[in-house]
PDB file of C-alpha atoms and ligand atoms in Angstrom:
ATOM      1  CA  MET J 305     -65.071  20.403  42.384  1.00 75.00           C
ATOM      2  CA  ASN J 306     -65.057  23.322  40.049  1.00 94.00           C
ATOM      3  CA  LEU J 307     -63.542  22.665  36.610  1.00 97.00           C
ATOM      4  CA  LYS J 308     -62.790  26.446  36.190  1.00 97.00           C
ATOM      5  CA  ASN J 309     -60.800  26.528  39.313  1.00 98.00           C
ATOM      6  CA  LEU J 310     -58.745  23.477  38.184  1.00 98.00           C
ATOM      7  CA  ALA J 311     -58.196  25.178  34.720  1.00 98.00           C
ATOM      8  CA  LYS J 312     -56.845  28.244  36.580  1.00 98.00           C
ATOM      9  CA  ILE J 313     -54.426  26.015  38.587  1.00 98.00           C
ATOM     10  CA  VAL J 314     -52.935  24.449  35.403  1.00 98.00           C
ATOM     11  CA  ASP J 315     -52.944  27.762  33.533  1.00 98.00           C
ATOM     12  CA  ASP J 316     -51.131  29.544  36.492  1.00 98.00           C
ATOM     13  CA  ALA J 317     -48.574  26.720  36.634  1.00 98.00           C
ATOM     14  CA  ALA J 318     -47.805  27.176  32.926  1.00 98.00           C
ATOM     15  CA  LEU J 319     -47.726  30.954  33.150  1.00 97.00           C
ATOM     16  CA  ASN J 320     -45.387  31.076  36.043  1.00 98.00           C
ATOM     17  CA  ALA J 321     -43.386  27.928  35.113  1.00 98.00           C
ATOM     18  CA  LYS J 322     -44.083  26.500  38.649  1.00 98.00           C
ATOM     19  CA  PRO J 323     -44.794  22.775  39.032  1.00 98.00           C
ATOM     20  CA  ILE J 324     -48.045  21.575  40.719  1.00 98.00           C
ATOM     21  CA  ALA J 325     -49.235  18.360  42.213  1.00 98.00           C
ATOM     22  CA  GLN J 326     -51.269  16.061  39.925  1.00 98.00           C
ATOM     23  CA  LEU J 327     -54.918  17.359  39.982  1.00 98.00           C
ATOM     24  CA  SER J 328     -56.216  13.801  40.112  1.00 98.00           C
ATOM     25  CA  LEU J 329     -54.668  13.316  43.571  1.00 97.00           C
ATOM     26  CA  ASP J 330     -57.261  15.554  45.212  1.00 96.00           C
ATOM     27  CA  ASN J 331     -60.046  15.615  42.609  1.00 97.00           C
ATOM     28  CA  GLN J 332     -61.837  12.904  40.764  1.00 96.00           C
ATOM     29  CA  PHE J 333     -62.683  13.904  37.187  1.00 97.00           C
ATOM     30  CA  SER J 334     -63.525  11.951  33.986  1.00 97.00           C
ATOM     31  CA  GLU J 335     -61.752  12.185  30.682  1.00 97.00           C
ATOM     32  CA  LYS J 336     -64.498  14.254  29.399  1.00 97.00           C
ATOM     33  CA  GLU J 337     -64.199  16.676  32.337  1.00 98.00           C
ATOM     34  CA  ALA J 338     -60.457  16.717  31.719  1.00 98.00           C
ATOM     35  CA  TYR J 339     -61.092  18.124  28.275  1.00 98.00           C
ATOM     36  CA  GLU J 340     -63.425  20.730  29.829  1.00 98.00           C
ATOM     37  CA  ILE J 341     -60.516  21.719  32.187  1.00 98.00           C
ATOM     38  CA  GLN J 342     -58.227  22.070  29.119  1.00 98.00           C
ATOM     39  CA  ALA J 343     -60.880  24.115  27.160  1.00 98.00           C
ATOM     40  CA  ASN J 344     -61.151  26.390  30.138  1.00 98.00           C
ATOM     41  CA  SER J 345     -57.525  26.800  30.700  1.00 98.00           C
ATOM     42  CA  ILE J 346     -57.019  27.559  26.925  1.00 98.00           C
ATOM     43  CA  ALA J 347     -59.822  30.209  27.264  1.00 98.00           C
ATOM     44  CA  ARG J 348     -57.844  31.916  29.768  1.00 98.00           C
ATOM     45  CA  ARG J 349     -54.935  32.125  27.201  1.00 98.00           C
ATOM     46  CA  TYR J 350     -57.476  33.488  24.650  1.00 98.00           C
ATOM     47  CA  ASN J 351     -58.416  36.154  27.174  1.00 98.00           C
ATOM     48  CA  ARG J 352     -54.749  37.143  27.401  1.00 98.00           C
ATOM     49  CA  GLY J 353     -54.680  37.602  23.594  1.00 98.00           C
ATOM     50  CA  GLU J 354     -53.292  34.293  22.417  1.00 98.00           C
ATOM     51  CA  LYS J 355     -54.689  32.789  19.339  1.00 98.00           C
ATOM     52  CA  LEU J 356     -55.484  29.173  18.444  1.00 98.00           C
ATOM     53  CA  VAL J 357     -53.192  28.071  15.647  1.00 98.00           C
ATOM     54  CA  GLY J 358     -53.740  24.316  15.542  1.00 98.00           C
ATOM     55  CA  VAL J 359     -54.020  21.005  17.481  1.00 98.00           C
ATOM     56  CA  LYS J 360     -51.607  18.420  18.448  1.00 98.00           C
ATOM     57  CA  LEU J 361     -51.937  14.763  19.163  1.00 98.00           C
ATOM     58  CA  GLY J 362     -50.200  12.875  21.944  1.00 98.00           C
ATOM     59  CA  PHE J 363     -49.442   9.179  22.547  1.00 97.00           C
ATOM     60  CA  THR J 364     -49.661   8.210  18.880  1.00 97.00           C
ATOM     61  CA  SER J 365     -46.580   6.056  19.231  1.00 96.00           C
ATOM     62  CA  LYS J 366     -45.876   3.072  21.424  1.00 94.00           C
ATOM     63  CA  ALA J 367     -42.526   4.716  22.355  1.00 95.00           C
ATOM     64  CA  LYS J 368     -44.417   7.631  23.970  1.00 95.00           C
ATOM     65  CA  MET J 369     -47.084   5.602  25.631  1.00 94.00           C
ATOM     66  CA  GLU J 370     -44.516   3.412  27.250  1.00 93.00           C
ATOM     67  CA  GLN J 371     -42.313   6.374  28.372  1.00 93.00           C
ATOM     68  CA  MET J 372     -45.233   8.093  30.099  1.00 94.00           C
ATOM     69  CA  GLY J 373     -47.143   4.986  31.283  1.00 92.00           C
ATOM     70  CA  VAL J 374     -50.442   5.816  29.478  1.00 91.00           C
ATOM     71  CA  HIS J 375     -52.610   3.910  27.179  1.00 87.00           C
ATOM     72  CA  ASP J 376     -54.607   6.266  24.890  1.00 91.00           C
ATOM     73  CA  MET J 377     -54.378   8.873  22.404  1.00 96.00           C
ATOM     74  CA  ILE J 378     -54.931  12.534  23.513  1.00 98.00           C
ATOM     75  CA  TRP J 379     -55.264  15.885  21.803  1.00 98.00           C
ATOM     76  CA  GLY J 380     -54.554  19.429  22.866  1.00 98.00           C
ATOM     77  CA  ARG J 381     -54.424  22.917  21.529  1.00 98.00           C
ATOM     78  CA  LEU J 382     -51.718  25.001  20.073  1.00 98.00           C
ATOM     79  CA  THR J 383     -51.503  28.682  20.374  1.00 98.00           C
ATOM     80  CA  ASP J 384     -49.409  31.384  18.472  1.00 98.00           C
ATOM     81  CA  LYS J 385     -47.382  31.867  21.665  1.00 98.00           C
ATOM     82  CA  MET J 386     -46.101  28.398  21.580  1.00 98.00           C
ATOM     83  CA  LEU J 387     -44.729  28.747  18.070  1.00 98.00           C
ATOM     84  CA  VAL J 388     -40.873  28.874  18.258  1.00 98.00           C
ATOM     85  CA  GLY J 389     -38.922  30.179  15.234  1.00 96.00           C
ATOM     86  CA  ARG J 390     -36.368  27.924  13.641  1.00 95.00           C
ATOM     87  CA  ASN J 391     -32.816  28.515  14.664  1.00 94.00           C
ATOM     88  CA  THR J 392     -33.817  30.721  17.588  1.00 96.00           C
ATOM     89  CA  ASN J 393     -32.904  30.345  21.256  1.00 97.00           C
ATOM     90  CA  ILE J 394     -35.387  29.289  23.899  1.00 97.00           C
ATOM     91  CA  LEU J 395     -34.856  30.275  27.510  1.00 98.00           C
ATOM     92  CA  LEU J 396     -34.812  27.359  29.960  1.00 98.00           C
ATOM     93  CA  GLU J 397     -36.203  29.522  32.793  1.00 97.00           C
ATOM     94  CA  LYS J 398     -39.544  30.002  30.983  1.00 97.00           C
ATOM     95  CA  PHE J 399     -40.264  26.250  31.334  1.00 98.00           C
ATOM     96  CA  ILE J 400     -40.499  23.941  34.384  1.00 98.00           C
ATOM     97  CA  HIS J 401     -38.727  20.778  32.954  1.00 98.00           C
ATOM     98  CA  PRO J 402     -38.972  20.939  29.298  1.00 98.00           C
ATOM     99  CA  ARG J 403     -38.386  17.877  26.968  1.00 98.00           C
ATOM    100  CA  ALA J 404     -38.113  17.797  23.130  1.00 98.00           C
ATOM    101  CA  GLU J 405     -39.437  15.123  20.756  1.00 98.00           C
ATOM    102  CA  PRO J 406     -39.441  14.602  16.959  1.00 98.00           C
ATOM    103  CA  GLU J 407     -42.642  15.031  15.161  1.00 98.00           C
ATOM    104  CA  ILE J 408     -44.347  15.579  11.741  1.00 98.00           C
ATOM    105  CA  CYS J 409     -46.515  18.650  11.267  1.00 98.00           C
ATOM    106  CA  PHE J 410     -49.301  19.278   8.760  1.00 99.00           C
ATOM    107  CA  LEU J 411     -50.579  22.539   7.445  1.00 98.00           C
ATOM    108  CA  VAL J 412     -54.465  22.613   6.936  1.00 98.00           C
ATOM    109  CA  LYS J 413     -55.814  23.860   3.590  1.00 98.00           C
ATOM    110  CA  LYS J 414     -59.481  23.305   4.042  1.00 98.00           C
ATOM    111  CA  GLU J 415     -61.320  23.600   7.262  1.00 98.00           C
ATOM    112  CA  ILE J 416     -61.849  20.279   9.030  1.00 98.00           C
ATOM    113  CA  ASN J 417     -65.123  20.191  10.816  1.00 98.00           C
ATOM    114  CA  LYS J 418     -65.989  16.483  10.640  1.00 98.00           C
ATOM    115  CA  GLU J 419     -64.394  13.127  10.770  1.00 98.00           C
ATOM    116  CA  VAL J 420     -62.357  12.740   7.596  1.00 98.00           C
ATOM    117  CA  SER J 421     -61.399   9.298   6.130  1.00 98.00           C
ATOM    118  CA  MET J 422     -57.985   8.221   5.059  1.00 98.00           C
ATOM    119  CA  ASP J 423     -59.185   8.396   1.400  1.00 98.00           C
ATOM    120  CA  GLU J 424     -59.942  12.150   1.543  1.00 98.00           C
ATOM    121  CA  VAL J 425     -57.556  13.359   4.088  1.00 98.00           C
ATOM    122  CA  LYS J 426     -55.008  14.900   1.641  1.00 98.00           C
ATOM    123  CA  GLU J 427     -57.685  17.068   0.221  1.00 98.00           C
ATOM    124  CA  TYR J 428     -57.608  18.955   3.612  1.00 98.00           C
ATOM    125  CA  ILE J 429     -53.915  19.408   3.826  1.00 98.00           C
ATOM    126  CA  TYR J 430     -51.490  21.879   2.066  1.00 98.00           C
ATOM    127  CA  GLY J 431     -48.178  20.620   3.112  1.00 98.00           C
ATOM    128  CA  VAL J 432     -46.032  18.465   5.443  1.00 98.00           C
ATOM    129  CA  ALA J 433     -42.892  19.273   7.550  1.00 98.00           C
ATOM    130  CA  GLY J 434     -40.624  17.881  10.123  1.00 98.00           C
ATOM    131  CA  ALA J 435     -41.102  19.415  13.481  1.00 98.00           C
ATOM    132  CA  ILE J 436     -39.947  19.439  17.115  1.00 98.00           C
ATOM    133  CA  GLU J 437     -42.351  19.589  20.072  1.00 98.00           C
ATOM    134  CA  ILE J 438     -41.295  21.135  23.384  1.00 98.00           C
ATOM    135  CA  ILE J 439     -43.426  19.503  25.925  1.00 98.00           C
ATOM    136  CA  ASP J 440     -43.411  20.631  29.639  1.00 98.00           C
ATOM    137  CA  SER J 441     -45.722  19.022  31.922  1.00 98.00           C
ATOM    138  CA  ARG J 442     -46.937  21.316  34.632  1.00 98.00           C
ATOM    139  CA  TYR J 443     -46.974  18.345  37.116  1.00 98.00           C
ATOM    140  CA  GLN J 444     -44.177  17.607  39.505  1.00 98.00           C
ATOM    141  CA  ASN J 445     -41.660  15.012  38.093  1.00 98.00           C
ATOM    142  CA  PHE J 446     -43.401  15.009  34.783  1.00 98.00           C
ATOM    143  CA  LYS J 447     -45.866  12.419  36.247  1.00 97.00           C
ATOM    144  CA  PHE J 448     -49.543  12.264  35.436  1.00 97.00           C
ATOM    145  CA  SER J 449     -52.614  10.163  34.697  1.00 96.00           C
ATOM    146  CA  LEU J 450     -54.285  10.350  31.387  1.00 96.00           C
ATOM    147  CA  GLU J 451     -56.855  12.780  32.803  1.00 97.00           C
ATOM    148  CA  ASP J 452     -54.160  14.942  34.378  1.00 98.00           C
ATOM    149  CA  VAL J 453     -52.292  15.359  31.141  1.00 98.00           C
ATOM    150  CA  ILE J 454     -55.405  16.106  29.071  1.00 98.00           C
ATOM    151  CA  ALA J 455     -56.359  18.797  31.608  1.00 98.00           C
ATOM    152  CA  ASP J 456     -52.888  20.181  31.264  1.00 98.00           C
ATOM    153  CA  ASN J 457     -53.309  20.619  27.499  1.00 98.00           C
ATOM    154  CA  CYS J 458     -51.137  17.510  26.863  1.00 98.00           C
ATOM    155  CA  SER J 459     -48.037  19.199  28.145  1.00 98.00           C
ATOM    156  CA  SER J 460     -47.872  21.544  25.128  1.00 98.00           C
ATOM    157  CA  ALA J 461     -45.379  24.336  25.591  1.00 98.00           C
ATOM    158  CA  GLY J 462     -43.747  25.025  22.192  1.00 98.00           C
ATOM    159  CA  PHE J 463     -43.181  23.680  18.678  1.00 98.00           C
ATOM    160  CA  VAL J 464     -40.877  24.385  15.862  1.00 98.00           C
ATOM    161  CA  ILE J 465     -41.746  23.633  12.293  1.00 98.00           C
ATOM    162  CA  GLY J 466     -39.423  22.850   9.479  1.00 98.00           C
ATOM    163  CA  LYS J 467     -39.636  23.707   5.834  1.00 98.00           C
ATOM    164  CA  TRP J 468     -42.985  22.894   4.116  1.00 98.00           C
ATOM    165  CA  HIS J 469     -43.112  20.184   1.512  1.00 98.00           C
ATOM    166  CA  ASN J 470     -45.785  19.199  -0.968  1.00 98.00           C
ATOM    167  CA  VAL J 471     -48.695  17.144   0.340  1.00 98.00           C
ATOM    168  CA  ASP J 472     -47.631  14.308  -1.953  1.00 98.00           C
ATOM    169  CA  THR J 473     -44.328  13.987  -0.300  1.00 98.00           C
ATOM    170  CA  PRO J 474     -44.042  10.350   1.044  1.00 98.00           C
ATOM    171  CA  ILE J 475     -43.942  10.467   4.845  1.00 98.00           C
ATOM    172  CA  GLU J 476     -45.027   7.046   5.756  1.00 98.00           C
ATOM    173  CA  ASP J 477     -41.612   5.691   6.700  1.00 98.00           C
ATOM    174  CA  LEU J 478     -39.026   8.415   7.233  1.00 98.00           C
ATOM    175  CA  LYS J 479     -36.075   8.076   9.509  1.00 98.00           C
ATOM    176  CA  MET J 480     -36.339  10.611  12.412  1.00 98.00           C
ATOM    177  CA  ASP J 481     -33.345  11.421  14.599  1.00 98.00           C
ATOM    178  CA  LEU J 482     -33.287  13.696  17.686  1.00 98.00           C
ATOM    179  CA  ILE J 483     -29.933  15.121  17.966  1.00 98.00           C
ATOM    180  CA  VAL J 484     -28.466  16.944  20.907  1.00 98.00           C
ATOM    181  CA  ASN J 485     -25.136  18.685  20.530  1.00 98.00           C
ATOM    182  CA  ASP J 486     -24.278  16.475  17.548  1.00 96.00           C
ATOM    183  CA  GLU J 487     -25.145  13.316  19.342  1.00 98.00           C
ATOM    184  CA  VAL J 488     -28.058  11.173  18.094  1.00 98.00           C
ATOM    185  CA  VAL J 489     -30.025  10.617  21.372  1.00 98.00           C
ATOM    186  CA  GLN J 490     -33.220   9.174  19.797  1.00 98.00           C
ATOM    187  CA  SER J 491     -33.834   7.552  16.533  1.00 98.00           C
ATOM    188  CA  GLY J 492     -37.054   6.227  14.976  1.00 98.00           C
ATOM    189  CA  SER J 493     -39.239   6.157  12.083  1.00 98.00           C
ATOM    190  CA  SER J 494     -42.323   8.119  11.114  1.00 98.00           C
ATOM    191  CA  LYS J 495     -43.930   4.743  10.778  1.00 98.00           C
ATOM    192  CA  ALA J 496     -44.075   4.660  14.661  1.00 98.00           C
ATOM    193  CA  ILE J 497     -46.747   7.329  14.464  1.00 98.00           C
ATOM    194  CA  LEU J 498     -49.859   5.347  14.186  1.00 98.00           C
ATOM    195  CA  GLY J 499     -48.222   3.107  11.517  1.00 98.00           C
ATOM    196  CA  ASN J 500     -48.575   6.154   9.136  1.00 98.00           C
ATOM    197  CA  PRO J 501     -48.521   9.885  10.204  1.00 98.00           C
ATOM    198  CA  TRP J 502     -51.505  10.616   8.073  1.00 98.00           C
ATOM    199  CA  GLU J 503     -53.504   8.519  10.433  1.00 98.00           C
ATOM    200  CA  SER J 504     -52.863  11.289  12.965  1.00 98.00           C
ATOM    201  CA  VAL J 505     -54.817  13.785  10.712  1.00 98.00           C
ATOM    202  CA  VAL J 506     -57.674  11.256  10.546  1.00 98.00           C
ATOM    203  CA  ALA J 507     -57.597  10.853  14.378  1.00 97.00           C
ATOM    204  CA  ALA J 508     -57.348  14.645  14.951  1.00 98.00           C
ATOM    205  CA  SER J 509     -60.423  15.109  12.787  1.00 98.00           C
ATOM    206  CA  ARG J 510     -62.247  12.399  14.668  1.00 97.00           C
ATOM    207  CA  LEU J 511     -61.359  13.717  18.126  1.00 97.00           C
ATOM    208  CA  CYS J 512     -61.913  17.341  17.255  1.00 98.00           C
ATOM    209  CA  ALA J 513     -65.429  16.580  15.791  1.00 97.00           C
ATOM    210  CA  GLN J 514     -66.251  14.630  18.925  1.00 96.00           C
ATOM    211  CA  TYR J 515     -65.264  17.696  21.041  1.00 96.00           C
ATOM    212  CA  GLY J 516     -66.713  20.394  18.789  1.00 96.00           C
ATOM    213  CA  GLN J 517     -63.444  21.842  17.790  1.00 97.00           C
ATOM    214  CA  VAL J 518     -62.996  23.099  14.206  1.00 98.00           C
ATOM    215  CA  ILE J 519     -59.506  23.004  12.688  1.00 98.00           C
ATOM    216  CA  LYS J 520     -59.319  25.980  10.436  1.00 98.00           C
ATOM    217  CA  ALA J 521     -57.488  26.553   7.126  1.00 98.00           C
ATOM    218  CA  GLY J 522     -53.982  27.742   8.012  1.00 98.00           C
ATOM    219  CA  ASN J 523     -53.940  25.796  11.246  1.00 98.00           C
ATOM    220  CA  TYR J 524     -51.172  23.176  12.185  1.00 98.00           C
ATOM    221  CA  ILE J 525     -51.680  19.586  13.211  1.00 99.00           C
ATOM    222  CA  MET J 526     -48.818  18.016  15.116  1.00 98.00           C
ATOM    223  CA  ALA J 527     -48.952  14.252  14.600  1.00 98.00           C
ATOM    224  CA  GLY J 528     -47.322  13.125  17.855  1.00 98.00           C
ATOM    225  CA  ALA J 529     -43.839  12.046  18.571  1.00 98.00           C
ATOM    226  CA  ALA J 530     -42.104   9.072  16.888  1.00 98.00           C
ATOM    227  CA  THR J 531     -39.666   8.457  19.775  1.00 98.00           C
ATOM    228  CA  SER J 532     -39.378   9.110  23.491  1.00 97.00           C
ATOM    229  CA  ALA J 533     -38.752  12.721  24.536  1.00 98.00           C
ATOM    230  CA  VAL J 534     -35.435  14.017  26.106  1.00 98.00           C
ATOM    231  CA  TYR J 535     -34.966  16.595  28.740  1.00 98.00           C
ATOM    232  CA  LEU J 536     -33.467  20.027  27.747  1.00 98.00           C
ATOM    233  CA  GLU J 537     -30.550  21.535  29.345  1.00 98.00           C
ATOM    234  CA  LYS J 538     -28.762  24.900  29.069  1.00 98.00           C
ATOM    235  CA  ASN J 539     -26.361  25.361  26.077  1.00 98.00           C
ATOM    236  CA  GLN J 540     -27.748  22.531  24.028  1.00 98.00           C
ATOM    237  CA  THR J 541     -28.319  22.618  20.329  1.00 98.00           C
ATOM    238  CA  VAL J 542     -31.382  20.540  19.707  1.00 98.00           C
ATOM    239  CA  LYS J 543     -31.898  19.180  16.121  1.00 98.00           C
ATOM    240  CA  VAL J 544     -34.510  16.886  14.419  1.00 98.00           C
ATOM    241  CA  GLU J 545     -33.510  15.347  11.218  1.00 98.00           C
ATOM    242  CA  VAL J 546     -36.338  13.851   9.237  1.00 98.00           C
ATOM    243  CA  ASP J 547     -34.934  12.209   6.083  1.00 98.00           C
ATOM    244  CA  THR J 548     -36.230  13.934   3.019  1.00 98.00           C
ATOM    245  CA  LEU J 549     -38.008  16.503   4.971  1.00 98.00           C
ATOM    246  CA  GLY J 550     -34.721  18.072   6.294  1.00 98.00           C
ATOM    247  CA  SER J 551     -33.658  19.241   9.599  1.00 98.00           C
ATOM    248  CA  ILE J 552     -35.075  21.784  12.239  1.00 97.00           C
ATOM    249  CA  GLN J 553     -33.064  23.048  15.156  1.00 98.00           C
ATOM    250  CA  PHE J 554     -32.998  25.474  18.068  1.00 98.00           C
ATOM    251  CA  THR J 555     -30.645  26.227  20.965  1.00 98.00           C
ATOM    252  CA  VAL J 556     -31.376  26.360  24.658  1.00 98.00           C
ATOM    253  CA  GLN J 557     -30.139  29.206  26.795  1.00 97.00           C
TER     254      GLN J 557
HETATM  255  C1  LIG M2038     -47.762  14.310  26.885  1.00 85.78           C
HETATM  256  C2  LIG M2038     -47.814  14.611  25.400  1.00 85.78           C
HETATM  257  C3  LIG M2038     -47.494  13.603  24.418  1.00 85.78           C
HETATM  258  C4  LIG M2038     -46.758  13.117  22.027  1.00 85.78           C
HETATM  259  O1  LIG M2038     -46.242  13.587  21.112  1.00 85.78           O
HETATM  260  O2  LIG M2038     -46.933  11.928  22.268  1.00 85.78           O
HETATM  261  C5  LIG M2038     -47.052  14.114  23.156  1.00 85.78           C
HETATM  262  C6  LIG M2038     -46.360  14.088  27.499  1.00 85.78           C
HETATM  263  O3  LIG M2038     -45.673  13.182  27.046  1.00 85.78           O
HETATM  264  O4  LIG M2038     -46.098  14.856  28.376  1.00 85.78           O
HETATM  265  O5  LIG M2038     -46.904  15.237  22.913  1.00 85.78           O
HETATM  266 MG1  LIG M2039     -45.745  15.607  21.245  1.00 85.78          MG
END
């Protein structure tokens, strides 16, 4: 089994918006190898001119772990091409079967190149914002093992960031609603994210240090969803409202 070949398979699937069979059905690979596949697939994006702009965490809430049937936290990479502007349209045909989920995003102030503790984490962060993540598993029926989803860059496909707020803005227990065409379809609290979304920054620092990934100043860290994700359809207006952080929205065309 060649990890580079598997990386090409997931990358092509993302590029062409064509679903693939789970890699783990025909290949046995470890979690560590899954991260190598991810790194190789993202290297292909860098070769096409995409830039790393941050990292995301996945399965930081019970709601997400239960929805997807997995048991552990994962991390993936965000590139500039995935950043979606607020109030813009996304084209459904660019994705396979996209879903949206409510998140919190952090803007990094000081390079994170080691595991940081909860006591010092705020020194590394410039601001916090509400956010929406668009995930789009490259696997048929959005079904995968933990190794599969890691190899597939944790389903990352897009992210929309709300207005930035000061790092001292309380974010430990904010109501987070996912609203589609004026109907609340998911409702939760930021507390669902590891008990406190700041724990996601600590976890990102630990996981990235473990895999040798530096998180640079100016990069984003997506904390992971507070609720289950919902499928997107044409002509939807998708909005996330995060209590004092405000709302973020986009439309689907
Ligand atoms: C994997 C990505 C999980 C989150 O916020 O928990 C994730 C998936 O659900 O497809 O982004
Ligand atoms: Mg997410």
